[in-house]
Coordinates of N, CA and C and ligand atoms in Angstrom, one line a residue:
X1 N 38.8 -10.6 -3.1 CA 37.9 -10.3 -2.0 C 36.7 -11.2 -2.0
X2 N 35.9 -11.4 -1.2 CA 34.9 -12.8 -0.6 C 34.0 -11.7 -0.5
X3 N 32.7 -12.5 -1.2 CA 31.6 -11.6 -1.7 C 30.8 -11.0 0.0
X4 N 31.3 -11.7 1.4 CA 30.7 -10.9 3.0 C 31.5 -9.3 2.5
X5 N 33.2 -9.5 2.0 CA 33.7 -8.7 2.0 C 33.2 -7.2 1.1
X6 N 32.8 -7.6 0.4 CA 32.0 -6.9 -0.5 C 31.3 -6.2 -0.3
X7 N 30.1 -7.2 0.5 CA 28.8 -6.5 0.9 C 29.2 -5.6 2.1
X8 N 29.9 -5.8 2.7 CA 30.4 -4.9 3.8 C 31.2 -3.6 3.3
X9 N 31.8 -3.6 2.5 CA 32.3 -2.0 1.5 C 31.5 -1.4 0.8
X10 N 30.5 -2.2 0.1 CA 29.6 -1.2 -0.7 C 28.7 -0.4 0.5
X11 N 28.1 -1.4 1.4 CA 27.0 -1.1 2.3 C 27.3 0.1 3.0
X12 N 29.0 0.2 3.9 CA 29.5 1.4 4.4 C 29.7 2.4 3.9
X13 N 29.5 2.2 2.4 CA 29.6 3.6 1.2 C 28.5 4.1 0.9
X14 N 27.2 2.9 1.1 CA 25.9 3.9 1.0 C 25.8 5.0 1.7
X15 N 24.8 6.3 1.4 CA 24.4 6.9 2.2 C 23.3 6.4 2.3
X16 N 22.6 7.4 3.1 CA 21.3 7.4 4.2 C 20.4 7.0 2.7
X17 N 19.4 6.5 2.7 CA 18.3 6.2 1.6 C 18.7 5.1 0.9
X18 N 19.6 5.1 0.4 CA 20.1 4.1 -0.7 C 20.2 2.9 -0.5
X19 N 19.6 1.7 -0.9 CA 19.5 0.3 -0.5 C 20.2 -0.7 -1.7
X20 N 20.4 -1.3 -1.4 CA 21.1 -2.5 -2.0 C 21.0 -3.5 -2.3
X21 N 20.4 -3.7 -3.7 CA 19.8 -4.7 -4.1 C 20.9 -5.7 -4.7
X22 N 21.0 -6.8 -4.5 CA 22.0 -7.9 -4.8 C 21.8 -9.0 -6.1
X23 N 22.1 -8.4 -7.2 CA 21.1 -8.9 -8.3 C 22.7 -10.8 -8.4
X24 N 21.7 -11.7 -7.9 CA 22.2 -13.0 -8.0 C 22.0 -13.9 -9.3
X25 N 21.5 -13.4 -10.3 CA 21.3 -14.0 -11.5 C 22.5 -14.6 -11.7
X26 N 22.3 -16.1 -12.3 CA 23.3 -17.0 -12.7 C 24.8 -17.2 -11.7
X27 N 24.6 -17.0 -10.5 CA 24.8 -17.1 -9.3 C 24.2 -18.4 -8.1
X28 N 25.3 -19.3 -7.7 CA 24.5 -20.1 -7.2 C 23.9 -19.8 -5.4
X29 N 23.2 -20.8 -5.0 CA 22.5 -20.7 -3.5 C 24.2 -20.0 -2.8
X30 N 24.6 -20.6 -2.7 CA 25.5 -20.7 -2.2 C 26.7 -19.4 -2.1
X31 N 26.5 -18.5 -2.8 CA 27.1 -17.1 -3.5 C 25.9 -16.3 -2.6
X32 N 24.7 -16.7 -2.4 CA 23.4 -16.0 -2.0 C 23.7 -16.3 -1.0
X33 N 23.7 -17.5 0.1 CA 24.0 -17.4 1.2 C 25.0 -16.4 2.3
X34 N 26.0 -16.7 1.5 CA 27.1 -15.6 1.6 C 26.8 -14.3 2.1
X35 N 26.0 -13.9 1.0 CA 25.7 -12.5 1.3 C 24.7 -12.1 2.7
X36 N 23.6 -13.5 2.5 CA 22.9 -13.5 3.2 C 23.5 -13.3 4.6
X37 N 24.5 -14.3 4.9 CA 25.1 -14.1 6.1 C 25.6 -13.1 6.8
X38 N 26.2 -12.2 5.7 CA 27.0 -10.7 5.9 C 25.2 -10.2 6.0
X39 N 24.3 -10.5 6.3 CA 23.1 -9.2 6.7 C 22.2 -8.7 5.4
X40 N 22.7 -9.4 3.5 CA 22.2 -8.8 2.8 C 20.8 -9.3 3.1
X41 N 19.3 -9.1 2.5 CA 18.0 -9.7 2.6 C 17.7 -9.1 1.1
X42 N 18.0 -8.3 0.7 CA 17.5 -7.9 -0.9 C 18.2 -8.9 -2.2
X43 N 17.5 -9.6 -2.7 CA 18.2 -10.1 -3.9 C 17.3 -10.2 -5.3
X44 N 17.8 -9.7 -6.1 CA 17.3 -9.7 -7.6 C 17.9 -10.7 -8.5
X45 N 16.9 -11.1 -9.2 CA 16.9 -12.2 -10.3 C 16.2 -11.4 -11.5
X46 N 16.3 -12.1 -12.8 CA 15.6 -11.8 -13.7 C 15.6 -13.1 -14.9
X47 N 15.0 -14.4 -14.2 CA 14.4 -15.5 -14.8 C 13.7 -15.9 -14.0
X48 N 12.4 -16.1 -14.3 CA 11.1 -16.5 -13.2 C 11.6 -18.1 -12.7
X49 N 12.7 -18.5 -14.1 CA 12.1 -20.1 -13.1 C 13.6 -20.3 -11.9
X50 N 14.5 -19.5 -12.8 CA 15.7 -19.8 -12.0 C 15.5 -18.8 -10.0
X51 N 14.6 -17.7 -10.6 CA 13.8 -17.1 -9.1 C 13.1 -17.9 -8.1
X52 N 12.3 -18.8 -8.8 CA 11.5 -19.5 -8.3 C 12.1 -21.0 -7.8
X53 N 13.1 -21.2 -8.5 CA 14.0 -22.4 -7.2 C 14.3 -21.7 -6.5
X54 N 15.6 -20.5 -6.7 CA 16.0 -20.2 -5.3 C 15.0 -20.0 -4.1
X55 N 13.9 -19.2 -4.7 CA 13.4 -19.1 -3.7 C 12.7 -20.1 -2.6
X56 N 12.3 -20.7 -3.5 CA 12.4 -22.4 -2.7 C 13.2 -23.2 -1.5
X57 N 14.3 -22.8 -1.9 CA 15.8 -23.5 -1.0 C 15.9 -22.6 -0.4
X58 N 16.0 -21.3 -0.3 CA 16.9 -19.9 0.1 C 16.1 -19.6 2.0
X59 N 16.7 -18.8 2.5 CA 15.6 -18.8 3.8 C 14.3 -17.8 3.5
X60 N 13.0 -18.0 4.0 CA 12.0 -17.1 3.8 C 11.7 -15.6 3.8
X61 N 13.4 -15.2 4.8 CA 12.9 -13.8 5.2 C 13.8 -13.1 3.8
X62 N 14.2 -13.5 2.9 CA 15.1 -13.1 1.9 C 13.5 -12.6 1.2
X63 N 14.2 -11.0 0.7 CA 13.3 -10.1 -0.5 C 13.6 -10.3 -1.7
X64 N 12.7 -10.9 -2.5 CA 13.1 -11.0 -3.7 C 12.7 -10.3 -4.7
X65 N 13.0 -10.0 -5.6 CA 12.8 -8.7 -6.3 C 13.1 -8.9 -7.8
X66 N 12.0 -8.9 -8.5 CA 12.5 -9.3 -10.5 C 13.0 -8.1 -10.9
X67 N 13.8 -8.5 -11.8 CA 14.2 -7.3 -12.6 C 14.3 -7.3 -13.9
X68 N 13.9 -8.5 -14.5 CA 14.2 -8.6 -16.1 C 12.4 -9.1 -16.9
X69 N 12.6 -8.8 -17.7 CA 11.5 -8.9 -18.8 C 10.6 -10.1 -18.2
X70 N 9.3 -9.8 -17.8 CA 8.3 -10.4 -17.5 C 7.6 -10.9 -18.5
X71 N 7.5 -12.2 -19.3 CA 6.0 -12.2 -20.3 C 5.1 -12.7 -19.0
X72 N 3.8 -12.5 -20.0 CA 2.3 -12.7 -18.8 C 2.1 -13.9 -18.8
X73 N 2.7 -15.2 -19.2 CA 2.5 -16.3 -18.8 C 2.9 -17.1 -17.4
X74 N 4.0 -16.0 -17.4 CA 4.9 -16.7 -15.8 C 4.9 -15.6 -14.5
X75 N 3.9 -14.8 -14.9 CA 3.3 -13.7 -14.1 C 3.0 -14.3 -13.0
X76 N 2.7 -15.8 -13.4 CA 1.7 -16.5 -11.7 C 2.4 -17.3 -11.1
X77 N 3.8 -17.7 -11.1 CA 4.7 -18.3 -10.6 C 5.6 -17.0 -9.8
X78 N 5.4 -16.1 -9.5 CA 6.7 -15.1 -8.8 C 5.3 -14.1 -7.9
X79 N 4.3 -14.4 -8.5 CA 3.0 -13.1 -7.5 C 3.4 -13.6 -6.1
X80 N 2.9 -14.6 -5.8 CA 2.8 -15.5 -4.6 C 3.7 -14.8 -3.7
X81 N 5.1 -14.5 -4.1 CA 6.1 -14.0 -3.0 C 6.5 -13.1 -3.3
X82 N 7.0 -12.7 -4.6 CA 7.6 -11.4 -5.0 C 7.5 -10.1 -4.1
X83 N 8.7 -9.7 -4.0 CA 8.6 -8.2 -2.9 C 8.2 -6.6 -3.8
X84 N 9.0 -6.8 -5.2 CA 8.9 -6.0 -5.6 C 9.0 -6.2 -7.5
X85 N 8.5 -5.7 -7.7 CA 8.5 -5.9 -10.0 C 9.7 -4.8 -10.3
X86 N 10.6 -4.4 -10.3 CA 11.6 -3.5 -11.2 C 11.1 -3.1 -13.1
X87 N 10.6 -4.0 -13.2 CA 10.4 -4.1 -14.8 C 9.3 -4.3 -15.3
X88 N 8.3 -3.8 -15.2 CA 7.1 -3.6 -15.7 C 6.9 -2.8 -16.7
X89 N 6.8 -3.5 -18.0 CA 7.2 -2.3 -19.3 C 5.6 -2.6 -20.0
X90 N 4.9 -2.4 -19.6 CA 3.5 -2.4 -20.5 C 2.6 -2.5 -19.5
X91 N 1.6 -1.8 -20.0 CA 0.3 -1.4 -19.1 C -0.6 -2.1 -19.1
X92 N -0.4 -3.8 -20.0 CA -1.4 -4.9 -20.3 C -0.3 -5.9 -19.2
X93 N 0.7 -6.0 -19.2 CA 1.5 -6.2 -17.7 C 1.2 -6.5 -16.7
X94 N 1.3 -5.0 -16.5 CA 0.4 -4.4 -14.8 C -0.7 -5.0 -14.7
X95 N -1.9 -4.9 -16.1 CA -3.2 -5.9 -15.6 C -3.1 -7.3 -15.0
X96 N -1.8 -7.9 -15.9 CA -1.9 -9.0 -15.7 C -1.5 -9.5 -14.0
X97 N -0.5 -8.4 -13.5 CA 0.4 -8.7 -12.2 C -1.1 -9.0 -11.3
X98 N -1.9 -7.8 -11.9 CA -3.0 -7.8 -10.8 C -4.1 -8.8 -10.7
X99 N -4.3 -9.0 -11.8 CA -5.3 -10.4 -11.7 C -4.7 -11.5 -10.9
X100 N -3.2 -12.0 -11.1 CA -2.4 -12.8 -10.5 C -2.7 -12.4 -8.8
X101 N -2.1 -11.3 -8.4 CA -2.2 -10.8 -7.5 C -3.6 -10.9 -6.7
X102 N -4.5 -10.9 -6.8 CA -6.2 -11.0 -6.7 C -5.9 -12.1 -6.6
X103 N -6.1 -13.2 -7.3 CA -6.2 -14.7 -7.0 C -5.4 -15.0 -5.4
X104 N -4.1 -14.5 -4.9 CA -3.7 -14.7 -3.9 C -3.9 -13.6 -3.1
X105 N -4.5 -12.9 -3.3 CA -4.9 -11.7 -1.9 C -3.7 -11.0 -1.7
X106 N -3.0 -10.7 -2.6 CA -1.7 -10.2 -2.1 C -2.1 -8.3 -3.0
X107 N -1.2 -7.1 -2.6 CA -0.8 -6.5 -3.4 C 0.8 -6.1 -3.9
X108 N 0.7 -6.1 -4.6 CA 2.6 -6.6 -5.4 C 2.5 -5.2 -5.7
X109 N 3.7 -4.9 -5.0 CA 4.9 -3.6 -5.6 C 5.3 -3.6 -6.9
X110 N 5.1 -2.3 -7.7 CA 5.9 -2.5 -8.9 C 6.4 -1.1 -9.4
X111 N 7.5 -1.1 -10.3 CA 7.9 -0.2 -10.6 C 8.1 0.5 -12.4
X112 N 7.3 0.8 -12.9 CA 7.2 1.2 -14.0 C 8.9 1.3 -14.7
X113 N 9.1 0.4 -15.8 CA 10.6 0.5 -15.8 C 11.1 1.6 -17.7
X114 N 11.3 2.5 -17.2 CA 11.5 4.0 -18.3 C 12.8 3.6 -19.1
X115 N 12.5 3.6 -20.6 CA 13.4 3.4 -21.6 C 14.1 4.9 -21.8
X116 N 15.8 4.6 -21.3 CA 16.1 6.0 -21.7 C 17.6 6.0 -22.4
X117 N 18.3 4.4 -22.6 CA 18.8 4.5 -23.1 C 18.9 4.4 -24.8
X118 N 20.0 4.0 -25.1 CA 20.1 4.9 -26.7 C 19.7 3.2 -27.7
X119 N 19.7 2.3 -27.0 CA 19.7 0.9 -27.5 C 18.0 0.7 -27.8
X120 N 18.4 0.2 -28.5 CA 16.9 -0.5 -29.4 C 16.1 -1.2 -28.7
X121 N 16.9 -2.3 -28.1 CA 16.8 -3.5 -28.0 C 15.8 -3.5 -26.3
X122 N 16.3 -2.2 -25.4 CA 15.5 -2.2 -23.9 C 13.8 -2.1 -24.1
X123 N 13.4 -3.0 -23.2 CA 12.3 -2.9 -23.0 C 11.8 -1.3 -22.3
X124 N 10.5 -1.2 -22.3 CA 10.3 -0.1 -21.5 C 9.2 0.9 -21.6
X125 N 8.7 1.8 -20.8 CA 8.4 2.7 -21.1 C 8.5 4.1 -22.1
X126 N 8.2 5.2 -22.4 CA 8.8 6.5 -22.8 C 8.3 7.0 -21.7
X127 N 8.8 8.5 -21.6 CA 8.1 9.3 -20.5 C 6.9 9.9 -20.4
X128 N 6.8 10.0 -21.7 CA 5.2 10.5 -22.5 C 4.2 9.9 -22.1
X129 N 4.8 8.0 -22.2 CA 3.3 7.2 -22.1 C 3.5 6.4 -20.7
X130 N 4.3 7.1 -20.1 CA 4.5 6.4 -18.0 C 3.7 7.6 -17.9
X131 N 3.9 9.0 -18.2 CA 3.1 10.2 -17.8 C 1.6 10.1 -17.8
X132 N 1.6 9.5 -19.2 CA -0.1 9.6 -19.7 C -0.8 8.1 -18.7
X133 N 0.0 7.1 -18.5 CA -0.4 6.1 -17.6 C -1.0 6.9 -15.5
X134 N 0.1 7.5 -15.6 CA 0.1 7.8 -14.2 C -0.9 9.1 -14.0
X135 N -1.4 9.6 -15.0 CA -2.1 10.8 -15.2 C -3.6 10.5 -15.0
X136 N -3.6 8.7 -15.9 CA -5.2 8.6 -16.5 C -5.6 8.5 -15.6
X137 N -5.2 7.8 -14.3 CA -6.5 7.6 -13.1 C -6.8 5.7 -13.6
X138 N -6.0 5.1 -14.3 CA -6.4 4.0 -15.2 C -6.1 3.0 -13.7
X139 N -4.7 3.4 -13.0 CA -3.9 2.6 -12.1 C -5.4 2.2 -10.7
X140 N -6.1 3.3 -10.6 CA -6.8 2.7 -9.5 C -7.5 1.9 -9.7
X141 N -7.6 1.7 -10.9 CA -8.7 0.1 -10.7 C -8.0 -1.0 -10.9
X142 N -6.8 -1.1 -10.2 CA -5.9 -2.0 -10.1 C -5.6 -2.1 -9.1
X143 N -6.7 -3.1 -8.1 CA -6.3 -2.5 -6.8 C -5.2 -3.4 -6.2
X144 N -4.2 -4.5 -7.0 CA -3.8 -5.7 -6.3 C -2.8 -5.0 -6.7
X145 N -2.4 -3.9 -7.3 CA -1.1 -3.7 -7.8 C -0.6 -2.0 -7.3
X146 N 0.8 -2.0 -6.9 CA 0.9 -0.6 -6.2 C 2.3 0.0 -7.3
X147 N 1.9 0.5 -7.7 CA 3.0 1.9 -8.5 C 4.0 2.4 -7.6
X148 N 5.0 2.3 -7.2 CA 5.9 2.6 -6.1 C 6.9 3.6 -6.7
X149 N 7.0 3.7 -8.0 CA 8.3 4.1 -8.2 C 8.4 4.1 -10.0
X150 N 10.1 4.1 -10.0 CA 10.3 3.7 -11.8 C 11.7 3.0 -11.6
X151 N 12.0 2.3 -12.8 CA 13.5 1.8 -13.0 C 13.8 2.4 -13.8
X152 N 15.1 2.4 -14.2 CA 15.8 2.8 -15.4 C 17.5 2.0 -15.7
X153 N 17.4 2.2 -17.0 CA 19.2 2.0 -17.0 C 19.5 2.9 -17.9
X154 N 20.9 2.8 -17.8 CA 21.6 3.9 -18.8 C 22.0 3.0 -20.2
X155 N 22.6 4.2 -20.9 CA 22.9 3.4 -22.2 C 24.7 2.9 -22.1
X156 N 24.9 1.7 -22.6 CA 26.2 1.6 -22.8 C 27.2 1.9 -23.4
X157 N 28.0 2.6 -22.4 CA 29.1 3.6 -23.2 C 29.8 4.5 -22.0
X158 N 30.9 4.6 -22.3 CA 32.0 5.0 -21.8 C 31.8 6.3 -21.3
X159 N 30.5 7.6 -22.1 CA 30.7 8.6 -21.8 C 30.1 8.7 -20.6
X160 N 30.5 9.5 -19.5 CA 30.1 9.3 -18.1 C 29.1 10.7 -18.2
X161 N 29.1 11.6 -19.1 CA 28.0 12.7 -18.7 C 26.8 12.3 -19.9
X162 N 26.8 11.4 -20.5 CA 25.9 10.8 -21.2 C 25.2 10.0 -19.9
X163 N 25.8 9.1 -19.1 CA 25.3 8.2 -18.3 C 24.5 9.1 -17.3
X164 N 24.8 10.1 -16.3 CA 24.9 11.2 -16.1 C 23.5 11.8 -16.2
X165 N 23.3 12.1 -17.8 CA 22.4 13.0 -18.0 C 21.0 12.1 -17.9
X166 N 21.1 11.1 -18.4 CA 20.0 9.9 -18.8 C 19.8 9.7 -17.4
X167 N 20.4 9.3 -16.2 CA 19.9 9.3 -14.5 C 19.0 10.4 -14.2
X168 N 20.1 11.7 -14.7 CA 18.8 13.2 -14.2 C 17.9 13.9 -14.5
X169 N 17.6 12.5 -15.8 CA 16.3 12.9 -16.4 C 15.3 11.8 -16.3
X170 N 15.8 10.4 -15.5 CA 14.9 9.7 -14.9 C 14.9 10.6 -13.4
X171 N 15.3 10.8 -12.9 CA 15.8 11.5 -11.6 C 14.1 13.0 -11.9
X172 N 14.3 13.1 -12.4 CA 13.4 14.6 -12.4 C 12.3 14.5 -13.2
X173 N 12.0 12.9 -13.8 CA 10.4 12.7 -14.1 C 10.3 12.3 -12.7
X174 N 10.7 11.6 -12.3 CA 11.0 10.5 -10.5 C 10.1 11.7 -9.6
X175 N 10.7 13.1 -10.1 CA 10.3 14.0 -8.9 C 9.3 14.5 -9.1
X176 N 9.1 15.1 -10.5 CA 7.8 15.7 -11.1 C 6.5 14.6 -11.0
X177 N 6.4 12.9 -11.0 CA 5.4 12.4 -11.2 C 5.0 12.6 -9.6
X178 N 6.0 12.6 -8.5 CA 5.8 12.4 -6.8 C 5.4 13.5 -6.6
X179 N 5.7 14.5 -6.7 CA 5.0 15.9 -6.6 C 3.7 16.1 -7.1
X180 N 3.5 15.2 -8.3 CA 1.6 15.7 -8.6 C 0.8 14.3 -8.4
X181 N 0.9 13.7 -9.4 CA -0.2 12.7 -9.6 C 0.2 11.2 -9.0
X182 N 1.7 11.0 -8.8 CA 2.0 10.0 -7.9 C 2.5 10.1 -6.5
X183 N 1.8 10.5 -5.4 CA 2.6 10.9 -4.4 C 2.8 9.9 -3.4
X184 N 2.5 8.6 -3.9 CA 3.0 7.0 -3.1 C 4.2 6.7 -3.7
X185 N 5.0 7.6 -4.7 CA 6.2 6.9 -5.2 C 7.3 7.3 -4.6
X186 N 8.1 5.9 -3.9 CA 9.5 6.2 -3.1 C 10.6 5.3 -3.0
X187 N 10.2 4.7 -4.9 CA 11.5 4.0 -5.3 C 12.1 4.7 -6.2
X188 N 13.5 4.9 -6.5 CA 14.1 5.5 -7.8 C 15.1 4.1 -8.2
X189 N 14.9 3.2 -9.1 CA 16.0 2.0 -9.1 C 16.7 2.5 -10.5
X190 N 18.1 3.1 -9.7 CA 18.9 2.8 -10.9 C 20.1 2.9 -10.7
X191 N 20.8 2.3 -11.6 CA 22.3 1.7 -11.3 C 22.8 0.5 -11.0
X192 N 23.8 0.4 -11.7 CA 24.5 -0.8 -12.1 C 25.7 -0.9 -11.7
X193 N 26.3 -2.2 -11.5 CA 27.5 -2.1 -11.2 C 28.8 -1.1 -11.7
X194 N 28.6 -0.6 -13.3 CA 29.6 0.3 -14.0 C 29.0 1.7 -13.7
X195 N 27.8 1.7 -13.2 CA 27.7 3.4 -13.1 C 26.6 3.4 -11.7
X196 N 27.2 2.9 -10.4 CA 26.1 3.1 -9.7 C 26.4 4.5 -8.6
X197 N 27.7 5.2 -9.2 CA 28.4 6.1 -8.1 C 27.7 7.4 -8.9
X198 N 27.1 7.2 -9.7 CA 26.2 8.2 -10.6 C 25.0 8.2 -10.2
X199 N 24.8 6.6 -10.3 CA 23.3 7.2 -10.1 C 23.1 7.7 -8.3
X200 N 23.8 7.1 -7.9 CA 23.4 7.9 -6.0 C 23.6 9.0 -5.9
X201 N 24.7 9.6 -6.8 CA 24.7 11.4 -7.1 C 23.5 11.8 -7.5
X202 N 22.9 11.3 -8.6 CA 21.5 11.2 -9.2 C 20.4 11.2 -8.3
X203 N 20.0 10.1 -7.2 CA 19.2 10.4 -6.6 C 18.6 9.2 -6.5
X204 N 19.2 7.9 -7.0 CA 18.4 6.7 -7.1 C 18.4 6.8 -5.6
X205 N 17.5 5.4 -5.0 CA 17.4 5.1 -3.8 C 17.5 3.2 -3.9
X206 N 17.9 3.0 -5.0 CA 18.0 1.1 -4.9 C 19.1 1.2 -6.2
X207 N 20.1 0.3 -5.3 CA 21.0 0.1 -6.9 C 20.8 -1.6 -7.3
X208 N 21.3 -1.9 -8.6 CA 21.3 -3.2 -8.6 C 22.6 -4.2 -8.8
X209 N 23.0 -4.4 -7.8 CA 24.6 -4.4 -8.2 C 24.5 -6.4 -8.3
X210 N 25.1 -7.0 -9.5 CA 25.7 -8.0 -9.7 C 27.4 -8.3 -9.5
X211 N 27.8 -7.9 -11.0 CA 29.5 -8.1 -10.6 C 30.1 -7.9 -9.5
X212 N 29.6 -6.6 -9.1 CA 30.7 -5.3 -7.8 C 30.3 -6.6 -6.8
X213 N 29.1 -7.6 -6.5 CA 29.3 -8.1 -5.5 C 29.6 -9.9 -5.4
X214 N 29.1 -10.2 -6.8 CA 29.5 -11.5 -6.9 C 30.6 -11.8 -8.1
X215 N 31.2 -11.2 -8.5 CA 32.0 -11.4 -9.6 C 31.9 -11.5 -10.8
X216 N 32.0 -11.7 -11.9 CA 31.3 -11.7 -13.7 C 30.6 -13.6 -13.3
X217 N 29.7 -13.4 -14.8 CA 28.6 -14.4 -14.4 C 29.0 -16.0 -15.5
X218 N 28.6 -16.6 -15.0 CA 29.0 -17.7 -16.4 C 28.2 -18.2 -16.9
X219 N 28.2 -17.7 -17.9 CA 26.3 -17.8 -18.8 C 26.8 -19.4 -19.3
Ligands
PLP1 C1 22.0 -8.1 -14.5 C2 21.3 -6.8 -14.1 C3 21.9 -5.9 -13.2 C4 23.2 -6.1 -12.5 O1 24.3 -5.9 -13.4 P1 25.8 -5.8 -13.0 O2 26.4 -5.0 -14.1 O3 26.3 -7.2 -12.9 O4 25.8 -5.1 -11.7 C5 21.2 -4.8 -12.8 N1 20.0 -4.6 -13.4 C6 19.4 -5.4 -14.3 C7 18.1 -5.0 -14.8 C8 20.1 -6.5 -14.7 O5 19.5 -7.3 -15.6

């Protein structure tokens, strides 16, 4: 199947809310165009520099959107355009998005990204200290930078109510932070190619699909 083809079966399977983020990592222009053609405009990356050619060559009205581990040095190569942060795991981060952000007059979307799988290795949040962040009142003197939401991923592994549970418990901090102290938040990003028919049961509202739309990747 030809990745227009793709985009056109997943898209007809969303429901109402759910958007579709086209993560192109290690994917060339040309795999991006594709989609582009078929109508996609969302695309995710998670390498600043390999983001920052496409975005160069690619057409201007394309959303681009990070999703992998940010250090604060290349914070100032992706402010400039970036539509949206998925991955914001530290609260010295966020300062930095914003100072970046200030310098160009821009305010950058971002989404606090919650550690909830079982692996060591994910960056991230806990719920304890996204709570105590979103609680302090620390966020408004950050005026270049907007809290929209949270990411998450699941842990890897076959068990599907394991995957399941870890969505409905980002899913219901998601609801409890919108209901009191965050009530601008109206991103839920979660899901992956192997579990994204969970997380829309769940309640995500952005998945991030690689494989399901361009095929396995060739590192
Ligand atoms: C690579 C990546 C994806 C897409 O993964 P697939 O399994 O290929 O759909 C989604 N989210 C993040 C954070 C990623 O790094």
């Amino acid at each position: 199947m030809s990745v227009a083809q793709r985009i056109r079966e997943i898209k007809e399977s969303l429901p109402e809310g759910v958007r579709l983020l086209a993560v192109s990592k290690f994917h060339p222009a040309e795999s991006i165009m594709e989609a582009y053609n078929e109508g996609q405009r969302l695309f995710g990356e998670n390498h600043v520099q390999e983001l920052t050619q496409k975005q160069q060559i690619l057409p201007a009205d394309i959303e681009w959107h990070f999703i992998g581990h940010l250090q604060s040095n290349k914070v100032k190569y992706i402010v400039p355009f970036v539509s949206l942060i998925h991955s914001v795991d530290t609260e010295k981060l966020l300062g930095v998005i914003n100072t970046q952000a200030e310098k160009c007059g821009r305010v950058v979307e971002c989404l606090l990204e919650i550690h909830v799988a079982k692996e060591e290795t994910k960056y991230g949040f806990d719920f304890d200290s996204a709570k105590e962040l979103l609680e302090s009142g620390r966020l408004n003197a950050l005026k270049n930078v907007s809290v929209v939401g949270i990411m998450g991923m699941s842990s890897i592994t076959d068990d599907e109510s394991q995957i399941r549970r870890e969505f409905a418990s980002l899913s219901s901090f998601y609801r409890s932070m919108k209901e009191s102290v965050a009530p601008q938040f109206r991103e839920l990003s979660m899901g992956m190619s192997g579990d994204y028919h969970i997380a829309i049961e769940e309640g995500s509202t952005i998945i991030r699909l690689g494989t399901t739309i361009f095929g396995a990747r060739q590192y």
